[in-house]
Short mmCIF file of C-alpha atoms in Angstrom, two decimals:
data_model
loop_
_atom_site.label_atom_id
_atom_site.label_comp_id
_atom_site.label_asym_id
_atom_site.label_seq_id
_atom_site.Cartn_x
_atom_site.Cartn_y
_atom_site.Cartn_z
CA MET A 7 -14.89 37.42 3.14
CA PRO A 8 -13.95 35.38 0.35
CA PHE A 9 -16.22 36.65 -1.93
CA GLN A 10 -17.50 40.87 -2.80
CA ILE A 11 -20.24 41.75 -5.59
CA THR A 12 -19.40 44.74 -6.25
CA PRO A 13 -21.60 47.29 -8.12
CA ARG A 14 -20.07 48.39 -11.55
CA ARG A 15 -20.46 50.94 -14.38
CA THR A 16 -21.49 49.72 -17.98
CA ILE A 17 -19.39 46.68 -19.59
CA VAL A 18 -18.02 48.00 -22.71
CA GLN A 19 -18.16 45.11 -25.47
CA LYS A 20 -15.87 45.14 -28.83
CA GLU A 21 -17.20 43.32 -31.82
CA LEU A 22 -14.69 40.66 -33.81
CA TYR A 23 -15.13 39.88 -37.64
CA PHE A 24 -12.75 37.99 -39.35
CA HIS A 25 -12.96 36.22 -42.52
CA LEU A 26 -10.82 32.95 -42.54
CA TYR A 27 -10.08 29.58 -43.92
CA LEU A 28 -9.77 25.89 -42.10
CA LYS A 29 -7.52 23.19 -44.00
CA ARG A 30 -8.16 19.71 -43.53
CA VAL A 31 -5.95 17.02 -44.73
CA SER A 32 -7.81 13.26 -44.84
CA ALA A 33 -5.02 11.58 -46.60
CA LYS A 34 -2.07 10.31 -45.33
CA PRO A 35 1.02 11.56 -44.72
CA ASN A 36 -0.26 14.84 -43.98
CA THR A 37 -3.51 14.42 -42.33
CA ASN A 38 -5.35 16.83 -39.20
CA GLN A 39 -7.17 14.23 -38.06
CA LYS A 40 -6.99 10.84 -36.30
CA THR A 41 -9.64 8.50 -35.61
CA VAL A 42 -9.48 7.99 -31.63
CA LEU A 43 -12.34 5.65 -31.46
CA GLU A 44 -13.48 3.45 -33.93
CA SER A 45 -17.01 2.27 -34.21
CA LYS A 46 -19.06 -0.61 -35.61
CA GLU A 47 -22.40 0.96 -34.92
CA PRO A 48 -24.54 1.69 -37.30
CA LEU A 49 -23.59 5.40 -38.34
CA ASN A 50 -20.13 5.46 -36.95
CA PHE A 51 -22.19 6.20 -33.10
CA GLY A 52 -19.93 6.18 -30.96
CA MET A 53 -16.97 7.47 -33.14
CA LEU A 54 -14.31 10.11 -31.72
CA ILE A 55 -12.10 12.08 -34.49
CA ASP A 56 -9.55 14.22 -32.56
CA THR A 57 -8.82 17.39 -35.26
CA ASP A 58 -5.78 20.03 -35.14
CA TRP A 59 -6.90 22.44 -38.30
CA PRO A 60 -4.87 25.08 -39.63
CA ILE A 61 -6.97 28.48 -40.03
CA TYR A 62 -5.36 31.31 -42.51
CA ASP A 63 -6.02 34.22 -44.44
CA GLY A 64 -6.47 32.84 -47.54
CA ARG A 65 -7.24 29.77 -50.05
CA ASP A 66 -3.66 29.66 -51.65
CA PRO A 67 -0.86 27.91 -50.80
CA LYS A 68 1.01 30.50 -49.19
CA SER A 69 -1.64 32.45 -47.28
CA ASN A 70 -0.17 33.41 -43.51
CA LEU A 71 -1.12 30.85 -40.81
CA VAL A 72 -3.68 32.73 -38.29
CA ALA A 73 -4.78 30.17 -36.14
CA ARG A 74 -5.52 26.35 -35.22
CA LEU A 75 -9.14 24.56 -34.57
CA GLN A 76 -8.26 22.10 -32.27
CA GLY A 77 -10.69 19.13 -30.79
CA LEU A 78 -13.00 16.33 -30.85
CA HIS A 79 -15.64 15.72 -32.91
CA ALA A 80 -18.16 12.82 -32.07
CA ALA A 81 -20.91 10.82 -34.15
CA THR A 82 -23.72 10.70 -31.88
CA GLY A 83 -26.51 9.79 -34.69
CA LYS A 84 -27.96 6.50 -33.77
CA VAL A 85 -31.36 6.72 -35.87
CA LYS A 86 -29.66 10.23 -37.99
CA ALA A 87 -26.17 10.15 -38.85
CA GLY A 88 -24.95 13.67 -36.77
CA TRP A 89 -21.90 15.20 -35.44
CA HIS A 90 -21.67 16.95 -31.90
CA ALA A 91 -17.46 19.11 -32.20
CA SER A 92 -16.17 20.81 -29.40
CA VAL A 93 -13.19 22.64 -30.17
CA THR A 94 -11.03 25.62 -29.32
CA VAL A 95 -9.80 28.18 -31.80
CA VAL A 96 -5.99 28.96 -31.05
CA LEU A 97 -4.70 32.14 -32.62
CA GLU A 98 -1.40 31.46 -33.66
CA GLY A 99 0.39 35.45 -33.79
CA GLY A 100 0.10 39.38 -33.41
CA SER A 101 -1.73 40.87 -31.13
CA PHE A 102 -4.49 38.20 -30.60
CA LYS A 103 -1.79 35.65 -30.16
CA GLY A 104 -2.09 33.22 -27.41
CA SER A 105 -6.18 34.39 -27.35
CA THR A 106 -8.85 31.71 -28.12
CA LEU A 107 -12.30 31.16 -28.87
CA HIS A 108 -14.23 27.94 -27.70
CA LEU A 109 -16.65 26.93 -30.60
CA MET A 110 -19.68 23.75 -29.93
CA GLY A 111 -21.78 23.06 -33.41
CA THR A 112 -23.49 20.14 -34.55
CA SER A 113 -21.15 19.17 -37.48
CA ILE A 114 -18.37 21.09 -39.96
CA GLY A 115 -21.03 20.62 -42.87
CA SER A 116 -23.67 22.51 -40.33
CA LYS A 117 -23.21 26.00 -41.42
CA GLU A 118 -23.17 27.65 -38.04
CA TRP A 119 -20.97 26.70 -34.55
CA ALA A 120 -22.07 28.69 -31.13
CA ILE A 121 -18.86 30.07 -29.90
CA VAL A 122 -19.67 30.01 -26.55
CA GLY A 123 -16.43 31.43 -25.05
CA GLY A 124 -13.16 32.55 -25.30
CA THR A 125 -9.96 33.21 -23.24
CA GLY A 126 -7.27 36.49 -23.52
CA GLU A 127 -8.38 39.07 -25.80
CA PHE A 128 -11.72 37.45 -26.91
CA THR A 129 -12.83 37.41 -22.88
CA LEU A 130 -16.76 36.37 -22.46
CA ALA A 131 -16.88 35.46 -26.48
CA GLN A 132 -20.22 35.05 -27.33
CA GLY A 133 -20.88 34.59 -31.42
CA VAL A 134 -21.42 32.22 -34.14
CA MET A 135 -18.85 30.84 -36.72
CA TYR A 136 -20.57 30.60 -40.08
CA THR A 137 -18.83 27.81 -42.31
CA GLY A 138 -19.18 28.64 -46.77
CA LYS A 139 -18.07 26.91 -49.40
CA THR A 140 -15.34 24.01 -49.40
CA HIS A 141 -12.29 25.26 -52.23
CA THR A 142 -10.46 22.30 -53.30
CA ILE A 143 -6.85 21.98 -54.19
CA PRO A 144 -5.42 18.77 -55.74
CA ASP A 145 -2.63 17.66 -53.59
CA VAL A 146 -2.84 20.78 -51.00
CA GLY A 147 -7.04 19.80 -49.28
CA HIS A 148 -9.95 21.27 -48.78
CA PHE A 149 -10.00 24.86 -47.46
CA LEU A 150 -13.52 25.34 -46.19
CA GLU A 151 -14.47 29.08 -45.31
CA LEU A 152 -14.85 30.83 -41.93
CA GLU A 153 -16.99 33.91 -41.12
CA PHE A 154 -16.64 34.34 -37.06
CA ARG A 155 -18.70 37.14 -35.59
CA ALA A 156 -18.77 38.09 -32.19
CA LEU A 157 -18.87 40.00 -29.11
CA TYR A 158 -16.20 39.67 -26.27
CA THR A 159 -16.00 41.94 -22.94
CA PRO A 160 -12.28 42.52 -23.04
CA MET A 161 -11.08 41.73 -19.06
CA LYS A 162 -7.50 43.64 -17.56
CA LYS A 163 -6.29 41.61 -14.22
CA GLY A 164 -3.96 43.02 -11.77
CA PRO A 165 -3.28 42.62 -7.93
CA THR A 166 -5.27 43.39 -5.37
CA ALA A 167 -3.45 44.97 -1.81
CA ASN A 168 -4.01 41.78 -0.01
CA GLY A 169 -2.25 40.11 -2.59
CA GLY A 170 -5.28 38.68 -4.47
CA ASN A 171 -6.55 39.42 -7.80
CA SER A 172 -8.89 41.98 -9.63
CA TRP A 173 -10.48 41.95 -12.45
CA THR A 174 -11.43 45.21 -14.52
CA LEU A 175 -14.42 44.34 -17.56
CA GLY A 176 -14.73 45.79 -20.76
CA VAL A 177 -10.97 47.93 -20.94
#
């Protein structure tokens, strides 16, 4: 049989909370975003911007890099200005290194983006990323305050007797 459904115990979820700062630099030579598709439409409808924004544990230039927010932002409004973002937060260090959170939202200024998934430590993540104040440091960039709140289900992968894979949720 190519699949099997097995009754399991109650799944244990963990909660995460991060209070971090995203750094945006739109001016050259240190820009960390790029327009990949220009638009001549009203409200820039159809424009695409690619981002690789570092995320730090503080807004001081000497703060520690903890993650990167990487993904696409598309201008989606024809009548009213609007943006859609589909991005991944890739954790850079510590016990979460390589784990990801996947987010979707309407604009970096909308104050709230959905956490719609995750990998590594953050398997099956669901939650919200809230944006707060923007702090501008001259000649350094704009630091946007972020709060992440999510539930996730840790998952352990292991081999089965027949050479396949087995996953244990909530470990």
